[in-house]
Coordinates of C-alpha atoms in Angstrom, one line a residue:
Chain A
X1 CA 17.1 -5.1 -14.7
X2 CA 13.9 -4.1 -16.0
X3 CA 12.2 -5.2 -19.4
X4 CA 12.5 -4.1 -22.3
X5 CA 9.1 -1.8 -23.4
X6 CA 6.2 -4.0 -24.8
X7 CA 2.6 -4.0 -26.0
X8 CA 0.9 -5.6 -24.2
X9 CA -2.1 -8.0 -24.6
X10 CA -5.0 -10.0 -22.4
X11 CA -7.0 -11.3 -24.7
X12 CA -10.0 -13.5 -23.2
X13 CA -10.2 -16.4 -25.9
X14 CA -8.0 -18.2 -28.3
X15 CA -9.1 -17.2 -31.2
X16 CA -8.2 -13.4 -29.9
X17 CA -5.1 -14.8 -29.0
X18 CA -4.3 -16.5 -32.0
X19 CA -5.0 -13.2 -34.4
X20 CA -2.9 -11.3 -32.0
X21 CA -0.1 -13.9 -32.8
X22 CA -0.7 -14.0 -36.4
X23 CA -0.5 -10.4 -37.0
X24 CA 3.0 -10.1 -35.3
X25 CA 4.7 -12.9 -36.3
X26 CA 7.9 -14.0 -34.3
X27 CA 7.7 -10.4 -32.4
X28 CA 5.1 -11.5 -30.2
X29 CA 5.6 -14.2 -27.5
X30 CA 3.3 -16.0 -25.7
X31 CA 2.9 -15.3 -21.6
X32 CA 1.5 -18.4 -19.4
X33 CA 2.8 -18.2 -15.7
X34 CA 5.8 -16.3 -16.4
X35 CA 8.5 -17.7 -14.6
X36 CA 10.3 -18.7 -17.5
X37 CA 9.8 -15.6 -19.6
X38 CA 9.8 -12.9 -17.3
X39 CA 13.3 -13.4 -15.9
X40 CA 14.5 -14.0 -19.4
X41 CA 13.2 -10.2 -20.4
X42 CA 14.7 -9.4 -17.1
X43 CA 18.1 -10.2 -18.2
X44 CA 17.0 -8.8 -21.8
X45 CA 17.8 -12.7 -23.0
X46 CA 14.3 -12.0 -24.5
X47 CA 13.1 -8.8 -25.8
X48 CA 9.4 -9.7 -27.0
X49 CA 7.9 -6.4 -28.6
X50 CA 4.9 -7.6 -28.0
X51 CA 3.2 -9.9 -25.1
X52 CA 0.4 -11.8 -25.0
X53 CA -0.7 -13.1 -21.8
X54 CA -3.0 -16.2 -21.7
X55 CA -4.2 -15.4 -17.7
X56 CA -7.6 -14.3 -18.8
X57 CA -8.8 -17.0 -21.1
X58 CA -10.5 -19.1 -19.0
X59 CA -11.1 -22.0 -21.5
X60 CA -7.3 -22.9 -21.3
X61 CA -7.6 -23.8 -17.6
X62 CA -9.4 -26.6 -15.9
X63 CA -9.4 -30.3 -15.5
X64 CA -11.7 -32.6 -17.3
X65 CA -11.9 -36.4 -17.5
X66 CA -13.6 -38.1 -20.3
X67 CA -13.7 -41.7 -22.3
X68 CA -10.7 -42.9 -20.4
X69 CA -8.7 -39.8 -20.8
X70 CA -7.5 -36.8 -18.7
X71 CA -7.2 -33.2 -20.6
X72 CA -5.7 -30.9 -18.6
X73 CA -6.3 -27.2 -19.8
X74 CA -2.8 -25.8 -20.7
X75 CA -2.6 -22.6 -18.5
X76 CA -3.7 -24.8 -15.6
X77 CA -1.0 -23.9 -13.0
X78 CA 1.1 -26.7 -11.3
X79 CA -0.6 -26.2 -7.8
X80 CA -3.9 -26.6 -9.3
X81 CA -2.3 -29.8 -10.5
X82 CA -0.8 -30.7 -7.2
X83 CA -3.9 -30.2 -5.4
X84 CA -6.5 -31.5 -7.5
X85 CA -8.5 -34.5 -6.4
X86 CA -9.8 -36.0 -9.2
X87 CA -6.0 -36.3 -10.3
X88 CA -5.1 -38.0 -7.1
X89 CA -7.7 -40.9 -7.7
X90 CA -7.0 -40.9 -11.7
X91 CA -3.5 -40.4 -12.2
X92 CA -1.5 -39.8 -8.9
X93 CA 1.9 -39.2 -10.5
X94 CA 1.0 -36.3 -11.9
X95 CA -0.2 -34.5 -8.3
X96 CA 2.9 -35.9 -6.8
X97 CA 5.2 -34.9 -9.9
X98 CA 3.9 -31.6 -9.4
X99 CA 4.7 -31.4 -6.2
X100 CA 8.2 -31.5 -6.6
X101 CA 8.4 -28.6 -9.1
X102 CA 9.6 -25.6 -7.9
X103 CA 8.7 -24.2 -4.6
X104 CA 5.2 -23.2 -3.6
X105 CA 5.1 -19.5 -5.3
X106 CA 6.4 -20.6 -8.5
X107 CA 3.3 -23.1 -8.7
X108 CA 0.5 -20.7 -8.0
X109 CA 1.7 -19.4 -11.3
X110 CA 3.0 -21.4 -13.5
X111 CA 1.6 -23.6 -15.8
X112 CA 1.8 -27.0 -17.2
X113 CA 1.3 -25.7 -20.9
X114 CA 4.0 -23.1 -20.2
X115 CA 6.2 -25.3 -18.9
X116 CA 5.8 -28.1 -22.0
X117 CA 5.8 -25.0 -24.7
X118 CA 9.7 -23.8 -23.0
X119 CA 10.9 -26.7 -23.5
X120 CA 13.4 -26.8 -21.1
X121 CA 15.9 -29.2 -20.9
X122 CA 15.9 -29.9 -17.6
X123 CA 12.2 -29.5 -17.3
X124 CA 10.1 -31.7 -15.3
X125 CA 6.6 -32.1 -17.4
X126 CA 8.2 -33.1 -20.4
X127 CA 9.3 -36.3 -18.7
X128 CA 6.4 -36.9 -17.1
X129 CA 4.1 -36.3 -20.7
X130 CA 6.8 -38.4 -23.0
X131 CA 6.2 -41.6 -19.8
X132 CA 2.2 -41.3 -20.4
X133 CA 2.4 -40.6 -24.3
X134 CA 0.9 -37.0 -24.0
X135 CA -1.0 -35.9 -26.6
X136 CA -0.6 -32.5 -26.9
X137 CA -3.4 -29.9 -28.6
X138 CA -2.5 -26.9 -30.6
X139 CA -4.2 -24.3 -32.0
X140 CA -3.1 -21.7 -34.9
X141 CA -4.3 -19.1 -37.1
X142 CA -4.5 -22.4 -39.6
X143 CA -6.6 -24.5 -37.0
X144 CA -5.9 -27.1 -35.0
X145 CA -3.4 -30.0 -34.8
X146 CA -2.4 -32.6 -32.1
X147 CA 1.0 -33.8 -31.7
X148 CA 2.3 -36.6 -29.5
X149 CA 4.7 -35.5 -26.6
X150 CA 7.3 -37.9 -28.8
X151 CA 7.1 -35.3 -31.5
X152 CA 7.1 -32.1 -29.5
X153 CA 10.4 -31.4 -28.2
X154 CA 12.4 -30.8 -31.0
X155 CA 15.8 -28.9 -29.7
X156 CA 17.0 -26.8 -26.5
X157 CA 14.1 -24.9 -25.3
X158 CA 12.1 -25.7 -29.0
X159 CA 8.9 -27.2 -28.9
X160 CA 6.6 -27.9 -32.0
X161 CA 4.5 -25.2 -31.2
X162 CA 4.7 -22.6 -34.6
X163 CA 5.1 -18.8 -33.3
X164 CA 1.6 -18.6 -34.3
X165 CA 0.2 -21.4 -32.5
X166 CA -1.0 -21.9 -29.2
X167 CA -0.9 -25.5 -26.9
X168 CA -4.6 -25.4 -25.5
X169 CA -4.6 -29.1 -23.9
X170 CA -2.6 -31.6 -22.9
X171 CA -4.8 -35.4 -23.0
X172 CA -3.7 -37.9 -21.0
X173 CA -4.9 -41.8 -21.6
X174 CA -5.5 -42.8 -17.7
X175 CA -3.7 -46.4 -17.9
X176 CA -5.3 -49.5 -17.1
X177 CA -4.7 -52.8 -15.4
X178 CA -1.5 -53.2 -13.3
X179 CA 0.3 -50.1 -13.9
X180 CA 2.5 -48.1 -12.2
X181 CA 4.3 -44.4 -12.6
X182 CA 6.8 -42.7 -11.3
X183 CA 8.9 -39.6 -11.5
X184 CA 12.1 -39.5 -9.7
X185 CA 14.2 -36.7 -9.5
X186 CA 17.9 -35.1 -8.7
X187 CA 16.8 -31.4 -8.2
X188 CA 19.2 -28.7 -8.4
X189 CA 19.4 -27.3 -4.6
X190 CA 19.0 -23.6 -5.3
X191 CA 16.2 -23.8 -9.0
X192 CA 14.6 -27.0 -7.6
X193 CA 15.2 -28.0 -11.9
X194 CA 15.5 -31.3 -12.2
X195 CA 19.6 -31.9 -12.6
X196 CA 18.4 -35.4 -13.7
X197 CA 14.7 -36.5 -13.5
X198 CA 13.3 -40.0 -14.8
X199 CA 9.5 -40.8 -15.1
X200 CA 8.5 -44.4 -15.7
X201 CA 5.4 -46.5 -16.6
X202 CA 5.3 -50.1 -15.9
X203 CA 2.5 -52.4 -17.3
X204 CA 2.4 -55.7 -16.0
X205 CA 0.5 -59.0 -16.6
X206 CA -0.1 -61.4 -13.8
X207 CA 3.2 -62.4 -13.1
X208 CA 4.6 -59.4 -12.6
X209 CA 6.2 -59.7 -16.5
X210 CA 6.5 -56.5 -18.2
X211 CA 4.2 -55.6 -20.9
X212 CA 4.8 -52.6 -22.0
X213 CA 7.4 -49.6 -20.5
X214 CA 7.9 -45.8 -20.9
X215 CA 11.2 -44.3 -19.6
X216 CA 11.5 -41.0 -20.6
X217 CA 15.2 -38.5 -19.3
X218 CA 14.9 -34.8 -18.5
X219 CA 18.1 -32.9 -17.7
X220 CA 20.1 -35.0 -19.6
X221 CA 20.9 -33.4 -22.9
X222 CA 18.9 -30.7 -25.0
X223 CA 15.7 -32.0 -24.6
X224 CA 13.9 -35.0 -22.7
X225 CA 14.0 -37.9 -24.6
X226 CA 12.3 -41.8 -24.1
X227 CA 15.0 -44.7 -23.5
X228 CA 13.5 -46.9 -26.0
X229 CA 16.1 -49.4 -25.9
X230 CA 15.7 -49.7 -21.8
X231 CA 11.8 -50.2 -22.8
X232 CA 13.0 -53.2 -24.9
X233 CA 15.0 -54.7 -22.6
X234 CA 11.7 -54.6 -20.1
X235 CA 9.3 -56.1 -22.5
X236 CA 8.1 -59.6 -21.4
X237 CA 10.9 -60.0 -18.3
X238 CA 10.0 -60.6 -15.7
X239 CA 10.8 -57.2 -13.3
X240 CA 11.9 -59.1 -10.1
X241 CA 14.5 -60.4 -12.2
X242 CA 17.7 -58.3 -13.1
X243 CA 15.9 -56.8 -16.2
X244 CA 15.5 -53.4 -14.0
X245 CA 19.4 -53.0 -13.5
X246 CA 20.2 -54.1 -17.0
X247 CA 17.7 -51.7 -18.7
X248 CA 19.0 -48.8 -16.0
X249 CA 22.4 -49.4 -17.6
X250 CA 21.4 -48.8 -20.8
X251 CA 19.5 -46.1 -20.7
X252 CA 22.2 -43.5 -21.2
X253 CA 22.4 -44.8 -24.7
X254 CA 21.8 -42.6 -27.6
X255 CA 21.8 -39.2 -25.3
X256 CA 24.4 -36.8 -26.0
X257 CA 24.5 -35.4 -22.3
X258 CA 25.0 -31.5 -21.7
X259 CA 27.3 -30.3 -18.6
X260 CA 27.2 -27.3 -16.8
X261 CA 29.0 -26.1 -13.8
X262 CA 26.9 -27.9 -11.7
X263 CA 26.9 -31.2 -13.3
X264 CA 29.2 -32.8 -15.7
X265 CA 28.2 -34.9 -18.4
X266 CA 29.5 -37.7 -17.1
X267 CA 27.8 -37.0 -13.6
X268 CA 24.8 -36.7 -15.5
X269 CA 25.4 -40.3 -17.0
X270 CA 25.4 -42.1 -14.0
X271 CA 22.4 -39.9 -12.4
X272 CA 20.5 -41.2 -15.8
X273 CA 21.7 -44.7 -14.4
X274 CA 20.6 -44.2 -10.8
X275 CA 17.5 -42.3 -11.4
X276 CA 16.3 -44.3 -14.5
X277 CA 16.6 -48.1 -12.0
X278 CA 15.1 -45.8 -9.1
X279 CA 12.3 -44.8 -10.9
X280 CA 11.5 -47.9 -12.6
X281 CA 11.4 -49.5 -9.3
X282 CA 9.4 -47.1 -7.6
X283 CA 6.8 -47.6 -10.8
X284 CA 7.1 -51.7 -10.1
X285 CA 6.3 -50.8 -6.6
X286 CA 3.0 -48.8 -7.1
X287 CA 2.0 -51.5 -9.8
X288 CA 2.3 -54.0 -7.6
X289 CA 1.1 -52.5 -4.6
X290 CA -2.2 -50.9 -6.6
X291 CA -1.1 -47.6 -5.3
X292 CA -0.2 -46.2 -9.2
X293 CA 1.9 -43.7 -8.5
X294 CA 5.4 -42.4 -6.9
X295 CA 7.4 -39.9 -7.0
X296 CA 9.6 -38.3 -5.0
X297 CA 12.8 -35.9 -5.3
X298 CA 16.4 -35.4 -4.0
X299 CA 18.6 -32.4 -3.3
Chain B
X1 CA 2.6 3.6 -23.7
X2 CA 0.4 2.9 -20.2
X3 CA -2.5 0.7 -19.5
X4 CA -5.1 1.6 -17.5
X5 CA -5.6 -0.5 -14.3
X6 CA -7.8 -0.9 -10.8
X7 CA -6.6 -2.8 -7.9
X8 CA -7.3 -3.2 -4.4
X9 CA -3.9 -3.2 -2.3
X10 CA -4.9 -4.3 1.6
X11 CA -8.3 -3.4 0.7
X12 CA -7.5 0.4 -0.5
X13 CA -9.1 0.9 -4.3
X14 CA -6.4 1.7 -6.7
X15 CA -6.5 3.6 -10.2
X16 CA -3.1 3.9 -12.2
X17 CA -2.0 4.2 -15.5
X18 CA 0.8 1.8 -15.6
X19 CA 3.2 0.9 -18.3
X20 CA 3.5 -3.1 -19.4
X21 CA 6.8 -3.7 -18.2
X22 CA 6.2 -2.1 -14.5
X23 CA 6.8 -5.1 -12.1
X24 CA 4.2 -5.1 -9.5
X25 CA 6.9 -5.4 -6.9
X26 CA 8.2 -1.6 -8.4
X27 CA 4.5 -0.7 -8.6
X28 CA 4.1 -1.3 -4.8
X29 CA 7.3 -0.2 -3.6
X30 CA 7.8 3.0 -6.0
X31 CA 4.4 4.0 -7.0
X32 CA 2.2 3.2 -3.7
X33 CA 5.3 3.9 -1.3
X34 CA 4.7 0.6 0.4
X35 CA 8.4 -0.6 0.4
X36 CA 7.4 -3.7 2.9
X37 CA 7.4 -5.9 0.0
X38 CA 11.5 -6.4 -0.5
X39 CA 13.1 -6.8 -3.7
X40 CA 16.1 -10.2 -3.3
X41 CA 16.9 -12.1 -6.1
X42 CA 15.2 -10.3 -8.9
X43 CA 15.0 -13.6 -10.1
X44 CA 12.2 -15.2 -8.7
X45 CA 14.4 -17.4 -6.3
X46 CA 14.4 -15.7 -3.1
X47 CA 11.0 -15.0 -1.9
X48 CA 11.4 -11.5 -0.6
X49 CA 9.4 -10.3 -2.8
X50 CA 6.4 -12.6 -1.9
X51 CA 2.6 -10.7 -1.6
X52 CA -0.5 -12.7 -1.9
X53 CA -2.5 -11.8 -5.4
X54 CA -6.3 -12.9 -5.6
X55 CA -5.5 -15.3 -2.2
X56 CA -2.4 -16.7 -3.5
X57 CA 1.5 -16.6 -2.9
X58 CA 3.2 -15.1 -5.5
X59 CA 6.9 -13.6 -6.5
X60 CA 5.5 -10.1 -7.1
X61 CA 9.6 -9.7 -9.1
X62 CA 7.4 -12.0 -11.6
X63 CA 4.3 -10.8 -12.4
X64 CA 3.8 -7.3 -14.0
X65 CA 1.5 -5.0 -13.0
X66 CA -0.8 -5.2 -15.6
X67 CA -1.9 -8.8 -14.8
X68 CA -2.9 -7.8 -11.9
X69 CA -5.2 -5.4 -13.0
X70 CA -8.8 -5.7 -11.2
X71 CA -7.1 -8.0 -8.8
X72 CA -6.6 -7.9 -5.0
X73 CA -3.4 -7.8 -3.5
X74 CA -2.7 -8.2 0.0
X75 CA 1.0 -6.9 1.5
X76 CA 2.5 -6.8 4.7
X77 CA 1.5 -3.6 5.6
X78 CA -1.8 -5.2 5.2
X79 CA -1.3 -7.8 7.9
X80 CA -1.7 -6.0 11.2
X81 CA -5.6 -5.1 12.0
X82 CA -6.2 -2.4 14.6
X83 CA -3.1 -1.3 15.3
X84 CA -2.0 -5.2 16.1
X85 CA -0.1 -7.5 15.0
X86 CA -1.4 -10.4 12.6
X87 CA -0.5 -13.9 15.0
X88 CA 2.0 -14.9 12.5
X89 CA 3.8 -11.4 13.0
X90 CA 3.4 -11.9 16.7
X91 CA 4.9 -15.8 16.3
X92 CA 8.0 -13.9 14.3
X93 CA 8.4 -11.4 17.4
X94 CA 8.1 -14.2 20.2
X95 CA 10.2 -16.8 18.6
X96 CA 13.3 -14.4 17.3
X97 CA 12.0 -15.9 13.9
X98 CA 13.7 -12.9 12.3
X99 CA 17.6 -11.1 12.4
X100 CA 18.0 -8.3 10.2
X101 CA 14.2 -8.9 8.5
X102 CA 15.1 -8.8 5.3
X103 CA 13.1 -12.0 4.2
X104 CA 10.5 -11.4 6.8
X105 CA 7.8 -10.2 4.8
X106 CA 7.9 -12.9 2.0
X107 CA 8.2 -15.2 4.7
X108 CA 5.2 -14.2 6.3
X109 CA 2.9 -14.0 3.6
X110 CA 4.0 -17.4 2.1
X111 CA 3.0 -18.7 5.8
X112 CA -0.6 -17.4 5.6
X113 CA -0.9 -18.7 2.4
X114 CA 0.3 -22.1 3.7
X115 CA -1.9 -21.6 7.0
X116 CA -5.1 -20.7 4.9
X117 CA -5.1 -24.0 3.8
X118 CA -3.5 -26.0 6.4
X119 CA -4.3 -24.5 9.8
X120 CA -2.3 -26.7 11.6
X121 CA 0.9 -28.2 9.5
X122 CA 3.4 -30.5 10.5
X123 CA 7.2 -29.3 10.5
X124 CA 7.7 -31.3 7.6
X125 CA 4.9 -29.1 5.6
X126 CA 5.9 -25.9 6.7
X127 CA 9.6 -26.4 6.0
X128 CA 8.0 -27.5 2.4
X129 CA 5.7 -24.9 2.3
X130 CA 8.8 -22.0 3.0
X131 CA 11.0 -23.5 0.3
X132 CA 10.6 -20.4 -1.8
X133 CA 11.3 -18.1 1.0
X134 CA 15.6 -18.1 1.5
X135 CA 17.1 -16.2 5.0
X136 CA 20.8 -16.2 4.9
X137 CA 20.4 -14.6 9.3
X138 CA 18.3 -17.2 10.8
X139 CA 19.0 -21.0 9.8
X140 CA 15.2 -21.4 9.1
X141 CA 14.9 -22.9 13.0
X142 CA 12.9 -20.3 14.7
X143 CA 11.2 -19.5 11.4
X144 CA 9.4 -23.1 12.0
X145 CA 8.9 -21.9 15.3
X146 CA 7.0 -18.8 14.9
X147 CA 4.9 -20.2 12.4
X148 CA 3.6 -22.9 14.8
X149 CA 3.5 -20.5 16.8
X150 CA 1.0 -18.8 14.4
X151 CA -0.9 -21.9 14.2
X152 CA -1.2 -22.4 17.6
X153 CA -2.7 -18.9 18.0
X154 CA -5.2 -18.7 15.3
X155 CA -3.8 -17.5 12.1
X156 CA -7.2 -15.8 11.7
X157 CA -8.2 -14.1 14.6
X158 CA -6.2 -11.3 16.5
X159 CA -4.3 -11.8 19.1
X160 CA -4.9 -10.7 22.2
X161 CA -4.1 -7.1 23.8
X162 CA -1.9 -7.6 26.4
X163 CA 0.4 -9.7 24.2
X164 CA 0.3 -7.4 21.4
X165 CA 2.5 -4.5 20.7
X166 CA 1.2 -2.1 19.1
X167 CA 2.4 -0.7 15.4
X168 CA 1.1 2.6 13.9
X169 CA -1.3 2.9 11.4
X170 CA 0.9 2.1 8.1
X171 CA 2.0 -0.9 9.8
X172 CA 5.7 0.0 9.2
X173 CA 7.0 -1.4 12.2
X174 CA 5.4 -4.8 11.3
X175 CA 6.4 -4.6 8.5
X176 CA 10.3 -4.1 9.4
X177 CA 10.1 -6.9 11.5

């Protein structure tokens, strides 16, 4: 089916963008890489009367490192994420986790901002922003505001983001000292959506005891969401112990689980089980081993 | 309403007046005629639809024709130079890589964007590379096949004339596969 008719608008900064937003209100809906949006006006799910499409501002792309921190510009696409190599010798994961995203098409277009902003539930960036406490920029016809990825998904396919706002960067602290990430995923066979995905950060002190831990779920219930009681059981056991398997257990606590035809809610449980000990392993690994970062995905 | 826009389709100028919601998959099908470029899914699963836009692979059933105004977008009635096929059209013809062609196109343009930047992938890449492109004919084998094929015979350069078959001057016949 085609769209329904729209105005459309390129505007070439944010501030542009940003009056275009405030003068329509809730009409007008914001257009990154599309491949959320566009099928959703395809199946007239979303009837935007007005567009505007972020492609041409060229401040909201790029990749910048600076006093410890990665910002990533919003409308930077997931292959630019994939193949970037100042990424790959910063913060891995994020390369490899986008990677799994998709297929190759969908990344040359879409974005990471896009991708935060829709909020979907079985979504693979928020994970991956909620395990590396994300900070998360926004700017609106009121000015600007940060919000941490805790605070950003707020309900199915809601983010923080106010109709009149726009996510320009997401900032990143690179972690130090023994740390490892990962992001593990289920992937539905025919999307590539992450059924169940689990990203993990592992800090460890000398004796392979756990610091500090961030598990956060995608594709579990309405939005992703941090295991914080799985993070308590990790801090200060030792992770060649059983604390891995006892904190995997657990980590289905507090999530009210969504099913669909694919995937029941209590398959999704024990995926949260299996992926959650997988990719807390997989973090341990690339902590221990220096490497930083896994991540890897099954169908 | 329509928008004004320029674009250069396998390096022909164009000038339209297009409105917003015109798909550039309908704008290359139904307003330039060039119906190489096959519509699937129409959900941005299939890949049959796949043209590169400014060098890169993209679902042309998701992207409108307005974004791609001033951009250059390359087709697979653009592939065949001189009246020959492009190597990765000739690997699709000498390894049966193709039944009734449906995904053919899509498949072939998502394998020159894989080959620009990896001349010579492993099976394991390619396979990852096509993972946007679905044939419900072929079981994906001699898809692999004709785009080593492709690699082995220089993705970039034509192939030679004796090996060649000819195609007219649209490039429909490639483009059928």
């Amino acid at each position: 089916m085609i769209t329904e008719t729209f105005e459309y608008h390129a505007p070439e900064d944010v501030q542009a963008a940003v009056a275009i937003l405030a003068e329509h209100g809730p009409e007008a809906k914001v257009l990154a890489g599309g491949h959320s949006l566009v099928p959703l006006m395809r199946l007239r799910l979303a009837t935007p009367s007005v567009i505007v499409d972020l492609n041409r501002i060229p401040q909201l792309r790029g990749i910048t490192t600076e006093n410890g921190s990665i910002t990533i510009g919003a409308m930077t696409t997931h292959a630019a994420i994939e193949h970037s190599a100042e990424l790959k010798a910063m913060l891995p994961v994020l390369p490899a986790a986008a990677a799994l995203i998709g297929d190759p098409m969908v990344r040359n277009r879409g974005t990471i901002g896009g991708s935060l902003v829709h909020a979907d539930p079985a979504g693979d960036w928020p994970a991956v922003a909620l395990a590396l406490d994300a900070q998360l920029q926004l700017v609106g016809s009121h000015g600007e505001t940060t919000v941490r990825a805790d605070d950003f998904f707020v309900d199915l396919l809601t983010s923080a983001v106010e109709p009149d706002e726009i996510l320009t960067n997401i900032t990143i602290p690179i972690p130090t000292g023994r740390v490892g990430v990962s992001y593990q995923k289920f992937a539905h066979p025919a999307s590539g959506y992450a059924v169940t995905g689990v990203a993990a950060m592992v800090m460890l002190d000398d004796a392979d005891a756990c610091i500090e831990s961030r598990i956060a779920i995608t594709g579990a219930g309405a939005t992703a969401v941090r295991a914080t009681e799985s993070e308590a059981m990790l801090r200060g056991t030792d992770l060649n112990g059983g604390s891995i398997d006892r904190a995997a257990e657990s980590a289905v606590s507090g999530i009210d689980f969504l099913g669909d035809i694919y995937a029941s809610e209590e398959y999704r449980e024990q995926l949260v089980r299996v992926y959650t000990k997988r990719s807390l392993l997989a973090a341990f690994r690339a902590a221990t081993s220096g490497h930083g970062a896994e991540a890897a995905k099954t169908i | 309403m329509t928008y004004p826009i320029t674009m250069t389709v396998n390096g022909t100028d164009r000038t339209d007046a297009v409105e917003a919601r015109l798909l550039l998959v309908d704008y290359l099908r139904n307003v330039l005629g060039l119906t190489g470029t096959h519509v699937g899914c129409n959900t941005s699963q299939c890949g049959a639809c796949t043209v590169l836009l400014n060098d890169q692979a993209v679902k042309a059933c998701t992207v409108f024709t307005v974004q791609a105004n001033g951009g250059n977008v390359l087709t697979i009635e653009g592939m065949a130079t001189d009246g020959k096929f492009h190597p990765l059209q000739q690997g699709f013809w000498e390894e049966h890589g193709l039944q009734c062609g449906f995904c053919t196109p899509g498949m072939i343009l998502s394998s020159y964007d894989l080959l620009k930047h990896n001349p010579d992938p492993s099976e394991v890449e390619i396979r990852h590379a096509l993972e946007g492109n679905l044939c419900r004919c072929t079981g994906y084998q001699n898809i692999v096949k004709a785009v080593q094929y492709a690699a082995r015979n220089g993705v970039l350069s034509v192939p030679s004339e004796e090996s060649a078959p000819t195609v007219d001057a649209q490039g429909e016949n490639g483009a059928a596969g």
